[in-house]
CSV table of N, CA and C in Angstrom, one decimal:
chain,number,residue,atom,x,y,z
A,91,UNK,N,85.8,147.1,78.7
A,91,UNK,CA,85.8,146.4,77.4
A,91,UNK,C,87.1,145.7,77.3
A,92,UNK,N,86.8,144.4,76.7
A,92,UNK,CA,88.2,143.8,76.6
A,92,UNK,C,88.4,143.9,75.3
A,93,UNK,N,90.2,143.6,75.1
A,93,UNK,CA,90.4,144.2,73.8
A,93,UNK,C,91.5,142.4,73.3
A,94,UNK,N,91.4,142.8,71.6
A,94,UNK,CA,92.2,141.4,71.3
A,94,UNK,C,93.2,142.3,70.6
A,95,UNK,N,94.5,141.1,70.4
A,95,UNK,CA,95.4,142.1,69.7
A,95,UNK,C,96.0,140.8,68.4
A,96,UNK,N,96.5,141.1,67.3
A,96,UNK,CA,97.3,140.7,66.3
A,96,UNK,C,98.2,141.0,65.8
A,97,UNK,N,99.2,139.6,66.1
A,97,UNK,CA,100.9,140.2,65.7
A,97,UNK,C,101.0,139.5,64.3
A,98,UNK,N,101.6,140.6,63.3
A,98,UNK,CA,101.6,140.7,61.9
A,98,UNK,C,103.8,140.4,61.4
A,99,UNK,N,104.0,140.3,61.1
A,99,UNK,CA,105.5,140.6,60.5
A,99,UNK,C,105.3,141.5,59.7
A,100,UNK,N,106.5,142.1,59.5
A,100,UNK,CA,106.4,143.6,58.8
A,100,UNK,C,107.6,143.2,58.0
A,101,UNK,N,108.6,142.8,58.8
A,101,UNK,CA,110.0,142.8,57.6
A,101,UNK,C,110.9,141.4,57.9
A,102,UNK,N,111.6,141.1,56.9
A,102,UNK,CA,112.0,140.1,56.2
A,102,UNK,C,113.5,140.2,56.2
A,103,UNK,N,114.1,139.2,56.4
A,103,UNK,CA,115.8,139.5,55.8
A,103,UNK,C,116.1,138.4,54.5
A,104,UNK,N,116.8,138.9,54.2
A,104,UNK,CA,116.9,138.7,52.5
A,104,UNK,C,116.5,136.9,52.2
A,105,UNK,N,116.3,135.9,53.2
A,105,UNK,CA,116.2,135.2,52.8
A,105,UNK,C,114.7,134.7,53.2
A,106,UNK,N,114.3,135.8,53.8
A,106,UNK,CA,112.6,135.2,54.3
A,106,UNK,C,112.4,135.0,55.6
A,107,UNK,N,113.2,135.3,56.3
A,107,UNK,CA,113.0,134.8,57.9
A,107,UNK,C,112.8,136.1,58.6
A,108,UNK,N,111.6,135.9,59.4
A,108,UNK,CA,110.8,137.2,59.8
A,108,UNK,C,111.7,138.0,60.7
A,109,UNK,N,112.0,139.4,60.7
A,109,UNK,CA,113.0,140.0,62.1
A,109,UNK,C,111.9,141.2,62.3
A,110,UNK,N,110.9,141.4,62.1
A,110,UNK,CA,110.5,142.5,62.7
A,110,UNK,C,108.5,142.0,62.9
A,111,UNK,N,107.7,142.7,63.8
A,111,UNK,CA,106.5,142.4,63.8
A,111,UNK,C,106.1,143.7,64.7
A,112,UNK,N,104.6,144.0,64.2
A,112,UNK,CA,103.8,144.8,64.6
A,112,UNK,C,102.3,144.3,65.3
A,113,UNK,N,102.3,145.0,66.5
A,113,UNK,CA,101.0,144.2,67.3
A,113,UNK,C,99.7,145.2,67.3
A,114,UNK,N,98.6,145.0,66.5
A,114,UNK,CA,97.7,145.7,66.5
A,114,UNK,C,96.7,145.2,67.5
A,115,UNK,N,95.5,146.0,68.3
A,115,UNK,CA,95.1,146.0,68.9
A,115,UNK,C,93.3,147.0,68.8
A,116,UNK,N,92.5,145.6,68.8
A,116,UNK,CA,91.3,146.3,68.9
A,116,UNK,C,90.6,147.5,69.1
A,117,UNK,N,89.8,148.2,68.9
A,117,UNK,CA,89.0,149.6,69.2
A,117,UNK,C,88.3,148.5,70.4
A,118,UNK,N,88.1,149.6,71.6
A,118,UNK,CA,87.0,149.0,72.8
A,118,UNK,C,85.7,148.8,72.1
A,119,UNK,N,85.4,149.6,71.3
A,119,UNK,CA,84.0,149.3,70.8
A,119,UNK,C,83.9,148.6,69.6
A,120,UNK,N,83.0,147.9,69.7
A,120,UNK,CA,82.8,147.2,68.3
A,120,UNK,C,80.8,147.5,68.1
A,121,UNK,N,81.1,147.3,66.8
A,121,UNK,CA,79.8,147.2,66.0
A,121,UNK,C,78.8,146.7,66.4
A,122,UNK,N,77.6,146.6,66.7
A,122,UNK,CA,76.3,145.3,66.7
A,122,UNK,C,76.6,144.8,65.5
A,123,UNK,N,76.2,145.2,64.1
A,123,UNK,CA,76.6,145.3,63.0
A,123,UNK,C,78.0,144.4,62.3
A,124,UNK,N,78.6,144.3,63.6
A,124,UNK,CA,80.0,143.3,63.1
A,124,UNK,C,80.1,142.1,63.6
A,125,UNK,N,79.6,142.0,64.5
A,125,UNK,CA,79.3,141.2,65.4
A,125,UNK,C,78.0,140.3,65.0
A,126,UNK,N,77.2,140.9,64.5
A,126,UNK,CA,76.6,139.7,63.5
A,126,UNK,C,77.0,139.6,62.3
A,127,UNK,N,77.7,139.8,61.9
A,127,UNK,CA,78.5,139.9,60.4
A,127,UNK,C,79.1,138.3,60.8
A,128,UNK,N,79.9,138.5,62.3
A,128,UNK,CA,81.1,137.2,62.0
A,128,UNK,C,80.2,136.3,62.6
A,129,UNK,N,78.9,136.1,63.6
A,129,UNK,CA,78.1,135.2,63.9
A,129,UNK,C,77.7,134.5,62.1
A,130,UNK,N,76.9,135.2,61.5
A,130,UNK,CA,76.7,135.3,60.3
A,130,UNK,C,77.7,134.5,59.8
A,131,UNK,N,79.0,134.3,59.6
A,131,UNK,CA,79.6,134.1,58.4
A,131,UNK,C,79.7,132.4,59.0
A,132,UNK,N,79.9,132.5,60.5
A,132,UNK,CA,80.3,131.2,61.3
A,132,UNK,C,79.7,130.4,61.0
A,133,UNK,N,77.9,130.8,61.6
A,133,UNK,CA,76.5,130.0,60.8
A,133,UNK,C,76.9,129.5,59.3
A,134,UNK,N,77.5,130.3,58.5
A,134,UNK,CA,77.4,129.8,57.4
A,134,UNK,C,78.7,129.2,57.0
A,135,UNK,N,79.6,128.4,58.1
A,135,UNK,CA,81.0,127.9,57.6
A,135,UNK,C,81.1,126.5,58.1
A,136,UNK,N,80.7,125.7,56.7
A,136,UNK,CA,80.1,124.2,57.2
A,136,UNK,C,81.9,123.1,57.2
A,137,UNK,N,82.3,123.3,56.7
A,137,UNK,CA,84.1,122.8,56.7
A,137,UNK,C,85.1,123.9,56.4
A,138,UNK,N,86.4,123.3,56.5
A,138,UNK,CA,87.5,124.1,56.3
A,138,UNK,C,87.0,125.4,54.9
A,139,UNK,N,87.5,125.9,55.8
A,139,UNK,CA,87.3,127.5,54.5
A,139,UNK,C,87.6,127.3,52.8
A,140,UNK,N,86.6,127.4,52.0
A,140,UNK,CA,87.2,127.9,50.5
A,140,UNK,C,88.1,129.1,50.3
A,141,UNK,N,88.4,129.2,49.5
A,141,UNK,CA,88.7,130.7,48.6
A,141,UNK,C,88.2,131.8,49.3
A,142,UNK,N,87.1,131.6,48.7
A,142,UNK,CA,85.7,132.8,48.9
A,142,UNK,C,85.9,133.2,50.5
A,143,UNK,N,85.8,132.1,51.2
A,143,UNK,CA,85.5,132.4,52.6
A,143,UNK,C,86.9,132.7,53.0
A,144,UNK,N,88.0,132.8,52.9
A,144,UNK,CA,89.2,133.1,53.3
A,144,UNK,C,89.4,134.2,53.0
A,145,UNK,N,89.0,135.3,51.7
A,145,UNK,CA,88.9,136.0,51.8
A,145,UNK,C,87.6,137.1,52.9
A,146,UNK,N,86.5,136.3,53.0
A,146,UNK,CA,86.2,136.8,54.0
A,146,UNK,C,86.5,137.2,55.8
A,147,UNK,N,87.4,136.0,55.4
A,147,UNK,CA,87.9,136.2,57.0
A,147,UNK,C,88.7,137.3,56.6
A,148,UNK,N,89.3,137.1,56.1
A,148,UNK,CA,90.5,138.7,56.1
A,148,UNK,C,89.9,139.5,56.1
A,149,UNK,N,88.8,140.2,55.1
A,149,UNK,CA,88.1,140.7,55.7
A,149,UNK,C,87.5,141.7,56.8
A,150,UNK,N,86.8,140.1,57.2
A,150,UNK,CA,86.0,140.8,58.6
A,150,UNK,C,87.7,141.4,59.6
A,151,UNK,N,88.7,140.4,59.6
A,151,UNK,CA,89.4,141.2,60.4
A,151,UNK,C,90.1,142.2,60.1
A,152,UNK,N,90.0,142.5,59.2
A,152,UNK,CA,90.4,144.3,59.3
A,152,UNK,C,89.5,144.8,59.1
A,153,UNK,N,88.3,144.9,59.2
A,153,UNK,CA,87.0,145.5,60.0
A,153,UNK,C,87.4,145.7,61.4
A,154,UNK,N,87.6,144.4,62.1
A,154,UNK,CA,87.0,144.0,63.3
A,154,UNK,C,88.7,145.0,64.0
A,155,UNK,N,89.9,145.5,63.2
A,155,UNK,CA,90.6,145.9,63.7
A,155,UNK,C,90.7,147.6,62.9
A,156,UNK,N,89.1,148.2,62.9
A,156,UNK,CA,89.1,149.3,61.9
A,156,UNK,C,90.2,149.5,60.8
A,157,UNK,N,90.3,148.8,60.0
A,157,UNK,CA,91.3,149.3,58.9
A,157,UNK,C,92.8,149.5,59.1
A,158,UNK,N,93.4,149.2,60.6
A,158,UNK,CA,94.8,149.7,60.8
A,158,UNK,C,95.8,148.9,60.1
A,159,UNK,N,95.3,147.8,59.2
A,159,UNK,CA,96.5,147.4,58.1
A,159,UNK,C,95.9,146.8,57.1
A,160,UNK,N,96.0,146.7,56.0
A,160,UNK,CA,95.7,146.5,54.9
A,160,UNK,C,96.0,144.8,54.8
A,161,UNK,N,94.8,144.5,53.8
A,161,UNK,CA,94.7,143.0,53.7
A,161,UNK,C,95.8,142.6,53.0
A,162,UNK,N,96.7,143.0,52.0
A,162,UNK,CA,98.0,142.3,51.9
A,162,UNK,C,99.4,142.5,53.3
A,163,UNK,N,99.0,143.4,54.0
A,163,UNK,CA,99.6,143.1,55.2
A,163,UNK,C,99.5,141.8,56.4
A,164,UNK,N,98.0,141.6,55.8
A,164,UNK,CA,97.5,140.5,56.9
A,164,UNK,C,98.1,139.4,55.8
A,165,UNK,N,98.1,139.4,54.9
A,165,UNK,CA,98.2,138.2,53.9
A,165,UNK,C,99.9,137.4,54.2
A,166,UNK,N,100.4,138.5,53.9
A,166,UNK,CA,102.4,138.8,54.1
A,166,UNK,C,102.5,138.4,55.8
A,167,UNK,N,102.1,139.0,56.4
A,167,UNK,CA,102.3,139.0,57.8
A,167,UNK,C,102.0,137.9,58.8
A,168,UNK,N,100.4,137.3,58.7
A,168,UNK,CA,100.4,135.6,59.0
A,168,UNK,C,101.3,134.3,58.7
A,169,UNK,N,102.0,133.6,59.5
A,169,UNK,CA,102.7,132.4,59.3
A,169,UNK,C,101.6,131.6,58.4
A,170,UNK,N,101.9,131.1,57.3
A,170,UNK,CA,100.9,130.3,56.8
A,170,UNK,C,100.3,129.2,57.5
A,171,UNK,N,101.0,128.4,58.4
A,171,UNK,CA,101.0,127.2,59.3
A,171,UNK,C,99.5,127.3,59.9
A,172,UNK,N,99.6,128.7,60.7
A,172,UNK,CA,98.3,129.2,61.7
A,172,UNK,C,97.6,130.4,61.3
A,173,UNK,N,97.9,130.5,59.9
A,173,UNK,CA,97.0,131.7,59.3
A,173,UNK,C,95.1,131.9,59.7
A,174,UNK,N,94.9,130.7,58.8
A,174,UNK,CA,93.4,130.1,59.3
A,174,UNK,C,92.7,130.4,60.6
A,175,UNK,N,93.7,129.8,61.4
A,175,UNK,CA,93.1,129.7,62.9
A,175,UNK,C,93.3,130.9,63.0
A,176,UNK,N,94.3,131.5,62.9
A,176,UNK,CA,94.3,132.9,63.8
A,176,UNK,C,93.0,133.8,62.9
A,177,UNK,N,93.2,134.0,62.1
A,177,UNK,CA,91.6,134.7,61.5
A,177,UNK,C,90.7,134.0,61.8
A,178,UNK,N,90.2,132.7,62.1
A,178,UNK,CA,89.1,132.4,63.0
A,178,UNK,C,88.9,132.6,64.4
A,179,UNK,N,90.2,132.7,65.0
A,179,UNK,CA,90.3,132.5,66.8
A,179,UNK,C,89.5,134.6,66.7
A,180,UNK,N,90.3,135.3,65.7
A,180,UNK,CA,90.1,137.0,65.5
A,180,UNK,C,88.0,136.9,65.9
A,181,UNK,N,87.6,136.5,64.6
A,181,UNK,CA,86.4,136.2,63.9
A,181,UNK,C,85.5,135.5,65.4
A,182,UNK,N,86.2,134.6,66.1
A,182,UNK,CA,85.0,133.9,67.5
A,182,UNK,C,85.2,135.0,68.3
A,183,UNK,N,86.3,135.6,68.6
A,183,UNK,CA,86.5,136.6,69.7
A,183,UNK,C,85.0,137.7,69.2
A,184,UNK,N,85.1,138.4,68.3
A,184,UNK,CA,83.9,139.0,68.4
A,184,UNK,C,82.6,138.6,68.6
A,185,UNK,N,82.1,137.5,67.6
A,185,UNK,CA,81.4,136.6,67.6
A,185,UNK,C,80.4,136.0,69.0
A,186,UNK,N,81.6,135.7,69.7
A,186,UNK,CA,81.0,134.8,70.8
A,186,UNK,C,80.7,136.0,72.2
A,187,UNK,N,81.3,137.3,71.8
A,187,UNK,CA,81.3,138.3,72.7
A,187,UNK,C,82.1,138.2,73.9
A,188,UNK,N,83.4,138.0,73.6
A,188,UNK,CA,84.2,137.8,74.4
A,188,UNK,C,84.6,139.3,74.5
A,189,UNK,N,84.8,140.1,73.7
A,189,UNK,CA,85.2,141.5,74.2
A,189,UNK,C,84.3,142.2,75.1
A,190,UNK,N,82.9,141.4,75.7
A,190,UNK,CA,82.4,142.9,76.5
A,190,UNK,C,82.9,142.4,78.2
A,191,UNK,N,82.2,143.2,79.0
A,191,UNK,CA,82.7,143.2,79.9
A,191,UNK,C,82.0,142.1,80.7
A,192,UNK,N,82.3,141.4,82.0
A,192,UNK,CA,82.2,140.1,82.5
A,192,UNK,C,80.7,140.4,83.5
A,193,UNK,N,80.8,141.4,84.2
A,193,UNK,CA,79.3,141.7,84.2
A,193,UNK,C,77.9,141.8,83.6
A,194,UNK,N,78.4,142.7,82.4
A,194,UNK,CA,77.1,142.5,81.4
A,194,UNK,C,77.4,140.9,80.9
A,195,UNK,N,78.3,140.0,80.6
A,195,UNK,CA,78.3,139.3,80.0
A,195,UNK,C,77.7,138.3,80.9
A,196,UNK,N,77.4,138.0,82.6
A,196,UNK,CA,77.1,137.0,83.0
A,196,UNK,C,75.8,136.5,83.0
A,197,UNK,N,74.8,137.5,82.5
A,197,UNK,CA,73.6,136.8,82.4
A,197,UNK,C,73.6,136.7,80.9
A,198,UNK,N,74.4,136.8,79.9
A,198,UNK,CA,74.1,136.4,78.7
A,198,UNK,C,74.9,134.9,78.7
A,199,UNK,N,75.9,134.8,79.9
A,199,UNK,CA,76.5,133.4,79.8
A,199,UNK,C,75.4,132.1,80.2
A,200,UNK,N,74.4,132.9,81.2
A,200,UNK,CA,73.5,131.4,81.5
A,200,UNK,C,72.8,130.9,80.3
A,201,UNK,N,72.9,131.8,79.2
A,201,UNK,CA,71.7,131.2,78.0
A,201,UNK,C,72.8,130.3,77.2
A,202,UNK,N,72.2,129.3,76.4
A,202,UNK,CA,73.3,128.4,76.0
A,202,UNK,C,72.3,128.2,74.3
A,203,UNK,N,73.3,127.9,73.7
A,203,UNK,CA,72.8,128.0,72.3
A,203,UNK,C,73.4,126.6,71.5
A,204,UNK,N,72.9,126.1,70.4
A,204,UNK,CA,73.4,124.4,70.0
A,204,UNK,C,74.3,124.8,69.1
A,205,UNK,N,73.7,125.9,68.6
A,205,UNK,CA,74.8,125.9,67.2
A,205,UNK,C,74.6,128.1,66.9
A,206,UNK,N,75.6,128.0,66.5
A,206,UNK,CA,75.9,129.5,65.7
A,206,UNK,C,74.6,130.1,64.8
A,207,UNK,N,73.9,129.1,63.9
A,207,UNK,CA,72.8,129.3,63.3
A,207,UNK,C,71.5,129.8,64.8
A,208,UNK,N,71.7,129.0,65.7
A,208,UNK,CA,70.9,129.2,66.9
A,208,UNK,C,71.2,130.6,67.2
A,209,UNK,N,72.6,130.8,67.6
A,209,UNK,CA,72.7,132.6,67.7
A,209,UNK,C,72.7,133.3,67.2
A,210,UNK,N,72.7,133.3,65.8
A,210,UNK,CA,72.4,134.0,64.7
A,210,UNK,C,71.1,134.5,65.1
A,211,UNK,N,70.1,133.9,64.9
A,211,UNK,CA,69.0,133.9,65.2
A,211,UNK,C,68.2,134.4,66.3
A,212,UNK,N,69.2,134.3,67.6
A,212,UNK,CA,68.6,135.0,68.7
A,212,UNK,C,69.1,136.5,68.2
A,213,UNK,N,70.2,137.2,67.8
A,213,UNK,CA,70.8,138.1,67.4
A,213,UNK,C,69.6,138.9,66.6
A,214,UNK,N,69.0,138.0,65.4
A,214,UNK,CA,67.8,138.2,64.7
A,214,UNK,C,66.8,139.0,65.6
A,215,UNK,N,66.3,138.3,66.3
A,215,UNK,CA,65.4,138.5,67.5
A,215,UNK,C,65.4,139.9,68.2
A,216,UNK,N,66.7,140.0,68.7
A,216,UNK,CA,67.2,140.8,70.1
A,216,UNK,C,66.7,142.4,68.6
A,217,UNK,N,67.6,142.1,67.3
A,217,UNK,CA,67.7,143.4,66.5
A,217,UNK,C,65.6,143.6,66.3
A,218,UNK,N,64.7,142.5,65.8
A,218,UNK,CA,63.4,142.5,66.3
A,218,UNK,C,63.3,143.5,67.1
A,219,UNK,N,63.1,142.8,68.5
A,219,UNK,CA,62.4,143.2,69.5
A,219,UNK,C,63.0,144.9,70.0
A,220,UNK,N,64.7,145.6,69.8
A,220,UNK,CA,64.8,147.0,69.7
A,220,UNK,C,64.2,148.0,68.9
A,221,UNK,N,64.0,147.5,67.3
A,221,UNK,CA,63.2,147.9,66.4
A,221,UNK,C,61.9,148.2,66.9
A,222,UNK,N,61.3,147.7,67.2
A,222,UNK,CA,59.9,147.7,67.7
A,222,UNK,C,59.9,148.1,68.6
A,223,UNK,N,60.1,147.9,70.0
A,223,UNK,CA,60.4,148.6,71.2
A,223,UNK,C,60.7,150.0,71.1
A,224,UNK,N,61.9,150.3,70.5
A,224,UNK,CA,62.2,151.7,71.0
A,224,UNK,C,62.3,152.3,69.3
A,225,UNK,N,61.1,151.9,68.6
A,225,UNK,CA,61.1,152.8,67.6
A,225,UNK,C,61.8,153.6,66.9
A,226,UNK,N,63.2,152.4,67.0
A,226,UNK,CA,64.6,152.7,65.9
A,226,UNK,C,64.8,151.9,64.8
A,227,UNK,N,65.2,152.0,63.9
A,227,UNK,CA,65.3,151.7,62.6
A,227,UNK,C,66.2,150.7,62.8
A,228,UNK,N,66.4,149.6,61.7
A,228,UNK,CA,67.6,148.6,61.8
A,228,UNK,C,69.1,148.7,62.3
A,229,UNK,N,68.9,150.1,60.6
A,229,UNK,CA,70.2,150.7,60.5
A,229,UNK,C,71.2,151.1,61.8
A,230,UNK,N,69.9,151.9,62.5
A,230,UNK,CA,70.4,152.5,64.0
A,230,UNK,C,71.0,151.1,65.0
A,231,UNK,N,70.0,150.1,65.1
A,231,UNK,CA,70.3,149.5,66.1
A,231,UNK,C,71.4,149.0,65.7
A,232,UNK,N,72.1,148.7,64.3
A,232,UNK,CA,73.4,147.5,64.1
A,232,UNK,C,74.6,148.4,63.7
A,233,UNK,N,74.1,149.6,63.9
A,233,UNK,CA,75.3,150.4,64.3
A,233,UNK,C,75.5,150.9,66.0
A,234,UNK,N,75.0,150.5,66.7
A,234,UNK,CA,75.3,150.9,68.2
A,234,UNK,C,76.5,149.7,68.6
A,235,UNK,N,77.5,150.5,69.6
A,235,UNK,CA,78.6,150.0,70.5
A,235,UNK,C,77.7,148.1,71.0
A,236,UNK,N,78.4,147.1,70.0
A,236,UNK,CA,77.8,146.0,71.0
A,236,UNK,C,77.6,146.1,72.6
A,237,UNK,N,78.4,146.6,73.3
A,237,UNK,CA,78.6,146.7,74.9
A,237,UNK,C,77.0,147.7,75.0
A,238,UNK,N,76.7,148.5,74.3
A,238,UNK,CA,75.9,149.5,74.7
A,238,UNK,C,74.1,148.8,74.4
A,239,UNK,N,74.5,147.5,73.3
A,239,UNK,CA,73.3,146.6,72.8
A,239,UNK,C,72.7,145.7,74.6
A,240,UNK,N,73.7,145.2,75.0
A,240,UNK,CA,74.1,144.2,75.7
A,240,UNK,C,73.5,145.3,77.3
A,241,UNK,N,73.9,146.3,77.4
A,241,UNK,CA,73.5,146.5,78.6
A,241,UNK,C,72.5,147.5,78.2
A,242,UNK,N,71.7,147.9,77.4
A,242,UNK,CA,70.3,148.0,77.2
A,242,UNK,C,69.3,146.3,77.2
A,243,UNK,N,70.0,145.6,77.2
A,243,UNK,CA,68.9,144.2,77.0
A,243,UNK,C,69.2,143.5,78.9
A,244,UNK,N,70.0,144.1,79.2
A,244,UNK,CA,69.7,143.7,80.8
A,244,UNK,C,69.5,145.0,81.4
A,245,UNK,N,68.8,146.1,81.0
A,245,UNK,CA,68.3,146.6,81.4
A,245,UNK,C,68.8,147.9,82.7
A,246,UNK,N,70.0,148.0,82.4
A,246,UNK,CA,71.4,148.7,83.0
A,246,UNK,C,70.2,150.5,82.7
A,247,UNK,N,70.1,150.3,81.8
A,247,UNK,CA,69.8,151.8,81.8
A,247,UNK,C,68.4,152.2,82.4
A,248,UNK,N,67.8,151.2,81.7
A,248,UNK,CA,66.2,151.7,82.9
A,248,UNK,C,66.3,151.5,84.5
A,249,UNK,N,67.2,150.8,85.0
A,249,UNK,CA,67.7,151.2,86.8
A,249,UNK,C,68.0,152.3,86.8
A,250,UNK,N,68.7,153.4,86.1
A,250,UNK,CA,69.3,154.1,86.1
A,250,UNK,C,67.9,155.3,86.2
A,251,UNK,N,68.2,155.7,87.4
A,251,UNK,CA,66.9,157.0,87.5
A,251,UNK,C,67.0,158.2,86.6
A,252,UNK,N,65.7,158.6,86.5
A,252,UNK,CA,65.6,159.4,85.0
A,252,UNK,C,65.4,161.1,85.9
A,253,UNK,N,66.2,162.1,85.6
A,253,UNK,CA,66.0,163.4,85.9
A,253,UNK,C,65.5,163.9,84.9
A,254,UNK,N,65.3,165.5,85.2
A,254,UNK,CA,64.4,166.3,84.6
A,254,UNK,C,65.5,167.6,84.3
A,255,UNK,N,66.4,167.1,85.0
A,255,UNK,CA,67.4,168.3,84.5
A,255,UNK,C,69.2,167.9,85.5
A,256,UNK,N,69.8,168.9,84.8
A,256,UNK,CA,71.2,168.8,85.7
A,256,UNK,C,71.4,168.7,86.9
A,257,UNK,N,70.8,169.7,87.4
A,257,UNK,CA,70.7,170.4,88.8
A,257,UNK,C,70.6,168.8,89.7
A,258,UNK,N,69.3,168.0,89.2
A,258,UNK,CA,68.9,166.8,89.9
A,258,UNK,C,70.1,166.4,90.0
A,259,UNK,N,70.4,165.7,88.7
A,259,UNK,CA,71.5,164.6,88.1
A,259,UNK,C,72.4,164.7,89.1
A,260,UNK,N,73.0,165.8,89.8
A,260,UNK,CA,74.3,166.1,90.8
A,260,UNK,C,74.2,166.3,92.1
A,261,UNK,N,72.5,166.2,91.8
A,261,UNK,CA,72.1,166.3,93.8
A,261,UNK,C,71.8,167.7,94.2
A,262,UNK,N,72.0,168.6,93.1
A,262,UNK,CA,71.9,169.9,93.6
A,262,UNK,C,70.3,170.5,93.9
């Protein structure tokens, strides 16, 4: 799993000029569940961010970085200049599924999509067709490890021969 990281400022000398920063860094796993959260918000982000949606970015990124600093840390700590971008560049990184790994990700790289609304909607789909298939509830599916979504839909685990017990599993 790849991981993303964000450098914050933490402290100040008396006239405002940053001398200290802290680099936080992703959980390997992320959400299904979050991951359509920031596809979701993208689909619905038609120009430069409001209010409303600026707070949402903040947000989703201390989600998307479990809670390790609080949203007036992110607020205090972004250069205003590239605040935006960097909680959008945060926000595509999950989004576009740049955190899983480059294997599972290469047959998801041949499918190509027009617009975010488009992947939204396959996302739709993919949470469909597990529901139904394997007779798990929503809830279940959009809480599983994206990485673990991704290599159930190429089919990583049904290659994987099925034993009957331990003994098999080790050859014994």
């Amino acid at each position: 799993m790849k991981s993303n990281s964000i450098e914050l400022v933490t402290e100040f000398d008396s006239i405002g000029v940053p001398i200290g920063t802290q680099t936080f860094v992703t959980h390997p796993t992320i959400k299904f569940f979050l991951v359509y959260e920031c596809v979701s918000f993208l689909a619905s982000l038609k120009t430069n961010p409001n209010n409303n949606e600026m707070h949402q970015m903040v947000d989703l990124v201390i989600r998307i970085y479990d809670n390790q600093f609080t949203k007036t840390q992110i607020m205090n700590g972004l250069d205003r200049q590239n605040a935006i971008i960097e909680l959008y560049e945060q926000i595509l990184f999950v989004a576009s599924g740049k955190h899983i790994d480059e294997e599972v990700s290469s047959e998801v790289k041949g499918t190509s999509v027009k617009s975010w609304e488009d992947y939204k909607n396959n996302l739709k789909a993919t949470i469909k067709d597990m529901t139904k298939d394997g007779n798990q509830s929503v809830n279940t599916v959009l809480d599983m490890p994206f990485y673990f979504v991704f290599d159930e839909l190429n089919g990583e685990s049904k290659k994987k021969k099925q034993v009957s017990s331990m003994f098999e599993a080790f050859g014994m």
